[in-house]
């Protein structure tokens, strides 16, 4: 690599970070996934909420406060030991998770969601697992991202606003140079923070897979392919004992899956910039689905599957509606036409036309 090419590397990196927000669809998938996952988690534990986080918990508020003095954690659940206050907090957590999933006022809702997850996690920290830890980290990282730009109520509201501006007869007064500079600075700052948040999320997932794979390599049970045999015999992780015993009858398959697990986890950080990442992601998807079913860890598996979505490009997500419509046509299912398209007699669709001088042209 020549000196001139070396000088271009920092410029390309700066352009990548400041040019445009990356992975807007992927971060939206993370928002929907983690909002839905935490909402389902809270609803599933609703009958046991008092024993886990409430006043009836074996880990009393006094013990939690004593631990907070050592760790620096915080939980708004400890502001009062009143039962009505706890019910109010639980209701706020449910509503916040739903609004965050839907993408309503995402900038503010993402902060509240992070506070909710942190508070519930800290209140009974010894009753959590790896899935809860990952949801906690991702809730903090998503605060930095513009995860409400796509597939959200915020995006729907912005489209309606742009449509009204495009159809308005009066031209809006152009902003002055100072206002334009402030707007450009705000856009650049938002883009940089969003892109850094996405890179941190990707780095976190790579670190998780890489460290897990390297840790497995050091174990003799993973080296001889018998690790999953012993895992299938752990009573604490046997939601379906008959299924675990049935799979244990195929030692060669268990050994192959053990080696494949280690290989994909160690190789994951090194295949992200090529097409090999797609089969690796497919293998990891199957691995997490197996963990959810065989070991009874749906929260952990769901958190990891959602995190893997950050590595899929936006063109993959934008092609999903097209793929769904073509699949529906093959199955003979009639779907409504996408909004903004007008059918003509000659077949096909044409987008709505906007005059070149209309105020909303730059918005399109």
CSV table of C-alpha atoms in Angstrom, one decimal:
chain,number,residue,atom,x,y,z
A,1,UNK,CA,0.0,0.0,0.0
A,2,UNK,CA,1.5,3.3,-1.1
A,3,UNK,CA,1.7,6.5,1.0
A,4,UNK,CA,-1.1,8.1,-1.0
A,5,UNK,CA,-3.4,5.2,-0.2
A,6,UNK,CA,-2.4,5.4,3.4
A,7,UNK,CA,-3.4,9.0,3.5
A,8,UNK,CA,-6.8,8.2,2.0
A,9,UNK,CA,-7.7,5.7,4.9
A,10,UNK,CA,-8.4,8.3,7.5
A,11,UNK,CA,-10.4,10.4,5.1
A,12,UNK,CA,-12.5,7.3,4.2
A,13,UNK,CA,-13.0,6.5,7.8
A,14,UNK,CA,-14.2,10.0,8.6
A,15,UNK,CA,-16.5,10.0,5.6
A,16,UNK,CA,-17.9,6.6,6.8
A,17,UNK,CA,-18.7,8.0,10.2
A,18,UNK,CA,-20.0,11.4,9.2
A,19,UNK,CA,-21.4,10.9,5.7
A,20,UNK,CA,-24.7,9.2,6.4
A,21,UNK,CA,-26.3,7.0,9.1
A,22,UNK,CA,-25.6,3.3,8.6
A,23,UNK,CA,-27.8,0.3,9.3
A,24,UNK,CA,-31.0,2.3,10.0
A,25,UNK,CA,-33.2,-0.8,9.3
A,26,UNK,CA,-30.9,-3.0,11.4
A,27,UNK,CA,-31.2,-0.7,14.4
A,28,UNK,CA,-34.9,-0.5,13.9
A,29,UNK,CA,-35.0,-4.3,14.0
A,30,UNK,CA,-33.0,-4.2,17.3
A,31,UNK,CA,-35.5,-1.7,18.7
A,32,UNK,CA,-38.5,-3.8,17.8
A,33,UNK,CA,-36.8,-7.0,18.9
A,34,UNK,CA,-35.6,-5.9,22.3
A,35,UNK,CA,-38.8,-3.9,23.0
A,36,UNK,CA,-40.9,-7.0,22.2
A,37,UNK,CA,-38.6,-9.4,24.0
A,38,UNK,CA,-38.7,-7.3,27.2
A,39,UNK,CA,-42.4,-6.8,27.0
A,40,UNK,CA,-43.0,-10.5,26.7
A,41,UNK,CA,-40.5,-11.1,29.5
A,42,UNK,CA,-42.4,-8.8,31.8
A,43,UNK,CA,-45.8,-10.3,30.9
A,44,UNK,CA,-44.5,-13.8,31.4
A,45,UNK,CA,-43.2,-12.9,34.9
A,46,UNK,CA,-46.3,-10.9,35.8
A,47,UNK,CA,-47.7,-13.6,38.2
A,48,UNK,CA,-44.3,-13.7,39.9
A,49,UNK,CA,-43.5,-10.0,39.8
A,50,UNK,CA,-43.7,-9.5,43.6
A,51,UNK,CA,-41.4,-12.4,44.3
A,52,UNK,CA,-38.8,-11.3,41.8
A,53,UNK,CA,-38.8,-7.5,42.0
A,54,UNK,CA,-41.5,-6.5,44.5
A,55,UNK,CA,-41.8,-6.3,48.2
A,56,UNK,CA,-42.1,-10.1,48.6
A,57,UNK,CA,-38.7,-10.7,47.0
A,58,UNK,CA,-36.2,-12.7,49.1
A,59,UNK,CA,-33.6,-10.2,47.9
A,60,UNK,CA,-35.1,-7.4,50.1
A,61,UNK,CA,-34.8,-3.7,49.3
A,62,UNK,CA,-32.4,-3.4,52.2
A,63,UNK,CA,-30.1,-6.0,50.8
A,64,UNK,CA,-30.3,-4.4,47.3
A,65,UNK,CA,-29.5,-0.9,48.7
A,66,UNK,CA,-26.5,-2.4,50.6
A,67,UNK,CA,-25.3,-3.9,47.3
A,68,UNK,CA,-25.8,-0.6,45.5
A,69,UNK,CA,-23.5,1.1,47.9
A,70,UNK,CA,-20.7,-1.2,46.8
A,71,UNK,CA,-21.5,-1.5,43.0
A,72,UNK,CA,-22.9,2.0,42.2
A,73,UNK,CA,-26.1,0.5,40.7
A,74,UNK,CA,-29.4,2.4,40.8
A,75,UNK,CA,-33.0,1.3,40.7
A,76,UNK,CA,-36.1,3.5,40.9
A,77,UNK,CA,-37.9,0.5,42.4
A,78,UNK,CA,-36.2,1.2,45.7
A,79,UNK,CA,-37.6,4.7,46.0
A,80,UNK,CA,-40.5,3.3,48.0
A,81,UNK,CA,-41.5,-0.1,49.4
A,82,UNK,CA,-45.2,0.7,48.9
A,83,UNK,CA,-47.0,-2.0,46.9
A,84,UNK,CA,-49.0,0.5,44.9
A,85,UNK,CA,-45.8,2.2,43.9
A,86,UNK,CA,-44.4,-1.1,42.7
A,87,UNK,CA,-47.5,-1.8,40.6
A,88,UNK,CA,-47.2,1.7,39.1
A,89,UNK,CA,-43.6,1.1,38.2
A,90,UNK,CA,-44.5,-2.3,36.6
A,91,UNK,CA,-47.2,-0.7,34.5
A,92,UNK,CA,-44.8,2.0,33.4
A,93,UNK,CA,-42.3,-0.7,32.4
A,94,UNK,CA,-44.9,-2.5,30.3
A,95,UNK,CA,-46.0,0.7,28.6
A,96,UNK,CA,-42.5,1.9,27.9
A,97,UNK,CA,-41.5,-1.5,26.4
A,98,UNK,CA,-44.5,-1.3,24.1
A,99,UNK,CA,-43.9,2.3,23.0
A,100,UNK,CA,-40.2,1.6,22.4
A,101,UNK,CA,-41.1,-1.4,20.3
A,102,UNK,CA,-43.6,0.7,18.2
A,103,UNK,CA,-41.1,3.6,17.9
A,104,UNK,CA,-43.2,6.4,19.5
A,105,UNK,CA,-41.1,9.5,20.3
A,106,UNK,CA,-38.1,7.1,20.1
A,107,UNK,CA,-35.5,9.6,21.3
A,108,UNK,CA,-37.2,10.0,24.7
A,109,UNK,CA,-38.6,6.5,24.9
A,110,UNK,CA,-35.2,4.9,24.3
A,111,UNK,CA,-33.8,6.7,27.4
A,112,UNK,CA,-36.8,5.7,29.5
A,113,UNK,CA,-36.5,2.1,28.3
A,114,UNK,CA,-32.8,2.0,29.2
A,115,UNK,CA,-33.7,3.3,32.7
A,116,UNK,CA,-36.4,0.7,33.1
A,117,UNK,CA,-34.2,-2.2,32.0
A,118,UNK,CA,-31.4,-1.0,34.3
A,119,UNK,CA,-33.7,-0.6,37.3
A,120,UNK,CA,-35.3,-4.0,37.0
A,121,UNK,CA,-32.0,-5.7,36.3
A,122,UNK,CA,-30.3,-4.1,39.3
A,123,UNK,CA,-33.2,-4.7,41.7
A,124,UNK,CA,-32.7,-8.5,41.6
A,125,UNK,CA,-29.3,-8.8,40.0
A,126,UNK,CA,-28.8,-12.4,41.2
A,127,UNK,CA,-31.9,-13.7,39.5
A,128,UNK,CA,-30.7,-12.7,36.0
A,129,UNK,CA,-28.8,-14.6,33.3
A,130,UNK,CA,-26.7,-13.9,30.2
A,131,UNK,CA,-29.7,-12.9,28.2
A,132,UNK,CA,-30.7,-10.2,30.7
A,133,UNK,CA,-27.2,-8.8,30.6
A,134,UNK,CA,-27.2,-8.5,26.9
A,135,UNK,CA,-30.6,-6.8,26.9
A,136,UNK,CA,-29.3,-4.4,29.4
A,137,UNK,CA,-26.2,-3.5,27.3
A,138,UNK,CA,-28.2,-3.2,24.1
A,139,UNK,CA,-30.8,-0.9,25.8
A,140,UNK,CA,-27.9,1.5,26.7
A,141,UNK,CA,-26.4,1.3,23.2
A,142,UNK,CA,-29.7,1.9,21.4
A,143,UNK,CA,-30.0,5.3,23.2
A,144,UNK,CA,-27.1,6.5,20.9
A,145,UNK,CA,-28.7,5.3,17.7
A,146,UNK,CA,-31.4,6.7,15.5
A,147,UNK,CA,-33.4,3.5,15.8
A,148,UNK,CA,-36.8,5.2,15.2
A,149,UNK,CA,-36.0,6.3,11.6
A,150,UNK,CA,-37.5,3.2,10.0
A,151,UNK,CA,-40.5,0.9,10.7
A,152,UNK,CA,-41.8,3.1,13.5
A,153,UNK,CA,-44.6,5.5,14.4
A,154,UNK,CA,-42.0,8.3,14.2
A,155,UNK,CA,-41.2,7.4,10.6
A,156,UNK,CA,-44.9,7.3,9.8
A,157,UNK,CA,-45.4,10.7,11.3
A,158,UNK,CA,-42.4,12.1,9.3
A,159,UNK,CA,-43.8,10.7,6.1
A,160,UNK,CA,-47.1,12.4,6.7
A,161,UNK,CA,-45.4,15.7,7.5
A,162,UNK,CA,-43.4,15.5,4.3
A,163,UNK,CA,-46.5,14.7,2.3
A,164,UNK,CA,-48.3,17.7,3.7
A,165,UNK,CA,-45.3,19.9,3.0
A,166,UNK,CA,-45.1,18.6,-0.6
A,167,UNK,CA,-48.8,19.3,-1.2
A,168,UNK,CA,-48.7,22.8,0.4
A,169,UNK,CA,-49.3,25.7,-2.1
A,170,UNK,CA,-47.2,28.2,-0.2
A,171,UNK,CA,-43.4,28.0,-0.3
A,172,UNK,CA,-41.8,27.9,3.1
A,173,UNK,CA,-39.4,30.7,4.0
A,174,UNK,CA,-35.8,29.5,3.5
A,175,UNK,CA,-33.7,29.5,6.7
A,176,UNK,CA,-30.9,32.0,7.2
A,177,UNK,CA,-27.2,31.0,7.0
A,178,UNK,CA,-26.9,30.6,10.8
A,179,UNK,CA,-29.9,28.4,11.0
A,180,UNK,CA,-28.6,26.3,8.2
A,181,UNK,CA,-25.2,25.9,9.9
A,182,UNK,CA,-26.9,24.9,13.1
A,183,UNK,CA,-29.1,22.4,11.3
A,184,UNK,CA,-26.2,20.9,9.4
A,185,UNK,CA,-24.2,20.6,12.7
A,186,UNK,CA,-27.1,18.9,14.4
A,187,UNK,CA,-27.4,16.4,11.5
A,188,UNK,CA,-23.7,15.7,11.5
A,189,UNK,CA,-23.6,15.2,15.3
A,190,UNK,CA,-26.6,12.9,15.2
A,191,UNK,CA,-25.1,10.9,12.3
A,192,UNK,CA,-21.7,10.5,14.2
A,193,UNK,CA,-23.4,9.4,17.4
A,194,UNK,CA,-25.6,6.9,15.6
A,195,UNK,CA,-22.8,5.4,13.6
A,196,UNK,CA,-20.6,5.1,16.7
A,197,UNK,CA,-23.5,3.4,18.5
A,198,UNK,CA,-23.9,0.9,15.7
A,199,UNK,CA,-20.1,0.1,15.7
A,200,UNK,CA,-20.2,-0.4,19.4
A,201,UNK,CA,-23.1,-2.8,19.1
A,202,UNK,CA,-21.3,-4.7,16.4
A,203,UNK,CA,-18.1,-4.8,18.4
A,204,UNK,CA,-20.0,-6.0,21.5
A,205,UNK,CA,-21.4,-9.0,19.6
A,206,UNK,CA,-18.1,-9.8,18.0
A,207,UNK,CA,-16.5,-9.8,21.5
A,208,UNK,CA,-19.2,-12.0,22.9
A,209,UNK,CA,-18.8,-14.6,20.1
A,210,UNK,CA,-15.0,-14.4,20.0
A,211,UNK,CA,-14.5,-14.7,23.7
A,212,UNK,CA,-17.0,-17.5,24.0
A,213,UNK,CA,-15.3,-19.5,21.3
A,214,UNK,CA,-11.8,-19.0,22.7
A,215,UNK,CA,-13.0,-19.9,26.1
A,216,UNK,CA,-14.5,-23.2,24.7
A,217,UNK,CA,-11.2,-24.0,23.0
A,218,UNK,CA,-9.4,-24.1,26.3
A,219,UNK,CA,-11.8,-26.8,27.7
A,220,UNK,CA,-11.1,-30.5,27.3
A,221,UNK,CA,-14.8,-31.4,26.9
A,222,UNK,CA,-15.1,-29.1,23.8
A,223,UNK,CA,-11.8,-30.4,22.4
A,224,UNK,CA,-13.0,-34.1,22.5
A,225,UNK,CA,-16.6,-33.2,21.4
A,226,UNK,CA,-18.3,-34.3,24.5
A,227,UNK,CA,-19.4,-31.0,26.0
A,228,UNK,CA,-22.9,-31.1,24.6
A,229,UNK,CA,-23.3,-34.6,26.0
A,230,UNK,CA,-22.8,-33.4,29.5
A,231,UNK,CA,-25.0,-30.3,28.9
A,232,UNK,CA,-27.9,-32.4,27.8
A,233,UNK,CA,-27.7,-34.3,31.1
A,234,UNK,CA,-28.0,-31.2,33.3
A,235,UNK,CA,-31.3,-31.4,35.1
A,236,UNK,CA,-31.4,-27.6,35.6
A,237,UNK,CA,-31.4,-27.2,31.8
A,238,UNK,CA,-33.8,-29.9,30.7
A,239,UNK,CA,-37.2,-28.5,29.8
A,240,UNK,CA,-37.8,-31.5,27.6
A,241,UNK,CA,-35.9,-34.5,29.2
A,242,UNK,CA,-37.2,-37.0,26.7
A,243,UNK,CA,-35.9,-34.8,23.8
A,244,UNK,CA,-32.5,-34.4,25.5
A,245,UNK,CA,-32.1,-38.1,26.0
A,246,UNK,CA,-33.2,-38.8,22.4
A,247,UNK,CA,-30.6,-36.5,21.0
A,248,UNK,CA,-27.9,-38.0,23.3
A,249,UNK,CA,-28.3,-41.3,21.4
A,250,UNK,CA,-26.3,-39.8,18.4
A,251,UNK,CA,-22.8,-39.1,19.8
A,252,UNK,CA,-21.3,-38.4,16.3
A,253,UNK,CA,-23.8,-35.7,15.6
A,254,UNK,CA,-23.3,-34.2,19.1
A,255,UNK,CA,-19.5,-34.1,18.5
A,256,UNK,CA,-20.0,-32.5,15.1
A,257,UNK,CA,-22.3,-29.8,16.5
A,258,UNK,CA,-19.8,-29.2,19.3
A,259,UNK,CA,-16.9,-28.6,16.8
A,260,UNK,CA,-19.1,-26.5,14.5
A,261,UNK,CA,-20.2,-24.3,17.5
A,262,UNK,CA,-16.6,-23.5,18.4
A,263,UNK,CA,-15.6,-23.0,14.8
A,264,UNK,CA,-18.3,-20.5,14.0
A,265,UNK,CA,-17.9,-18.5,17.2
A,266,UNK,CA,-14.1,-18.2,16.8
A,267,UNK,CA,-14.4,-17.4,13.1
A,268,UNK,CA,-17.3,-14.9,13.4
A,269,UNK,CA,-15.3,-11.7,13.9
A,270,UNK,CA,-13.2,-12.6,10.8
A,271,UNK,CA,-15.9,-13.3,8.3
A,272,UNK,CA,-18.0,-10.1,8.7
A,273,UNK,CA,-16.7,-8.4,5.6
A,274,UNK,CA,-17.4,-11.1,3.2
A,275,UNK,CA,-20.3,-13.3,2.0
A,276,UNK,CA,-19.2,-16.1,4.3
A,277,UNK,CA,-21.0,-14.2,7.2
A,278,UNK,CA,-24.4,-15.3,5.9
A,279,UNK,CA,-24.0,-19.0,6.3
A,280,UNK,CA,-22.2,-18.3,9.7
A,281,UNK,CA,-25.2,-16.3,10.8
A,282,UNK,CA,-27.5,-19.1,9.7
A,283,UNK,CA,-25.5,-21.6,11.8
A,284,UNK,CA,-25.7,-19.2,14.8
A,285,UNK,CA,-29.4,-18.8,14.3
A,286,UNK,CA,-29.9,-22.6,14.5
A,287,UNK,CA,-27.6,-22.8,17.5
A,288,UNK,CA,-29.6,-20.2,19.4
A,289,UNK,CA,-32.8,-21.9,18.5
A,290,UNK,CA,-31.5,-25.1,19.8
A,291,UNK,CA,-30.4,-23.4,23.1
A,292,UNK,CA,-33.9,-22.0,23.5
A,293,UNK,CA,-35.6,-25.3,23.0
A,294,UNK,CA,-33.2,-27.8,24.5
A,295,UNK,CA,-31.8,-25.7,27.4
A,296,UNK,CA,-34.9,-23.6,28.2
A,297,UNK,CA,-33.1,-20.2,27.7
A,298,UNK,CA,-35.4,-18.3,25.4
A,299,UNK,CA,-34.4,-14.8,26.7
A,300,UNK,CA,-30.8,-15.5,26.1
A,301,UNK,CA,-31.4,-17.0,22.7
A,302,UNK,CA,-33.8,-14.2,21.6
A,303,UNK,CA,-31.3,-11.5,22.7
A,304,UNK,CA,-28.5,-13.1,20.7
A,305,UNK,CA,-30.7,-13.7,17.6
A,306,UNK,CA,-31.8,-10.0,17.7
A,307,UNK,CA,-28.2,-8.8,18.2
A,308,UNK,CA,-27.1,-10.8,15.1
A,309,UNK,CA,-29.5,-8.7,13.0
A,310,UNK,CA,-27.1,-5.7,13.1
A,311,UNK,CA,-24.8,-7.5,10.7
A,312,UNK,CA,-27.5,-7.8,7.9
A,313,UNK,CA,-27.3,-4.9,5.4
A,314,UNK,CA,-30.2,-2.5,4.8
A,315,UNK,CA,-30.8,-3.9,1.3
A,316,UNK,CA,-31.7,-7.2,3.0
A,317,UNK,CA,-34.5,-5.6,5.0
A,318,UNK,CA,-35.7,-3.4,2.1
A,319,UNK,CA,-36.1,-6.5,0.0
A,320,UNK,CA,-38.3,-8.3,2.6
A,321,UNK,CA,-41.6,-6.5,1.5
A,322,UNK,CA,-40.9,-7.3,-2.1
A,323,UNK,CA,-40.1,-10.9,-1.3
A,324,UNK,CA,-43.3,-11.1,0.8
A,325,UNK,CA,-45.5,-9.7,-2.0
A,326,UNK,CA,-44.0,-12.1,-4.6
A,327,UNK,CA,-44.5,-15.1,-2.2
A,328,UNK,CA,-48.1,-14.0,-1.6
A,329,UNK,CA,-48.7,-13.8,-5.3
A,330,UNK,CA,-47.4,-17.3,-5.8
A,331,UNK,CA,-49.7,-18.5,-3.0
A,332,UNK,CA,-52.6,-16.8,-4.6
A,333,UNK,CA,-53.1,-14.3,-1.7
A,334,UNK,CA,-54.3,-10.8,-2.7
A,335,UNK,CA,-52.5,-8.0,-0.9
A,336,UNK,CA,-53.3,-4.2,-1.0
A,337,UNK,CA,-51.0,-2.1,-3.2
A,338,UNK,CA,-48.2,-0.3,-1.3
A,339,UNK,CA,-49.2,3.3,-0.4
A,340,UNK,CA,-48.1,5.9,-2.8
A,341,UNK,CA,-48.6,3.9,-5.9
A,342,UNK,CA,-51.3,4.4,-8.5
A,343,UNK,CA,-52.5,1.7,-10.9
A,344,UNK,CA,-52.8,2.6,-14.6
A,345,UNK,CA,-54.6,0.8,-17.3
A,346,UNK,CA,-51.5,-0.3,-19.1
A,347,UNK,CA,-50.4,-2.5,-16.2
A,348,UNK,CA,-47.8,-1.7,-13.6
A,349,UNK,CA,-47.7,1.1,-11.2
A,350,UNK,CA,-46.4,4.7,-11.3
A,351,UNK,CA,-45.4,6.8,-8.3
A,352,UNK,CA,-47.2,10.0,-7.6
A,353,UNK,CA,-45.7,12.9,-9.5
A,354,UNK,CA,-44.4,16.1,-7.9
A,355,UNK,CA,-43.7,19.3,-9.8
A,356,UNK,CA,-40.1,20.3,-9.8
A,357,UNK,CA,-40.8,23.6,-8.2
A,358,UNK,CA,-42.9,22.2,-5.3
A,359,UNK,CA,-41.7,22.9,-1.8
A,360,UNK,CA,-41.5,19.2,-0.9
A,361,UNK,CA,-39.4,18.1,-3.8
A,362,UNK,CA,-36.2,18.2,-1.8
A,363,UNK,CA,-37.8,16.0,0.8
A,364,UNK,CA,-38.3,13.2,-1.7
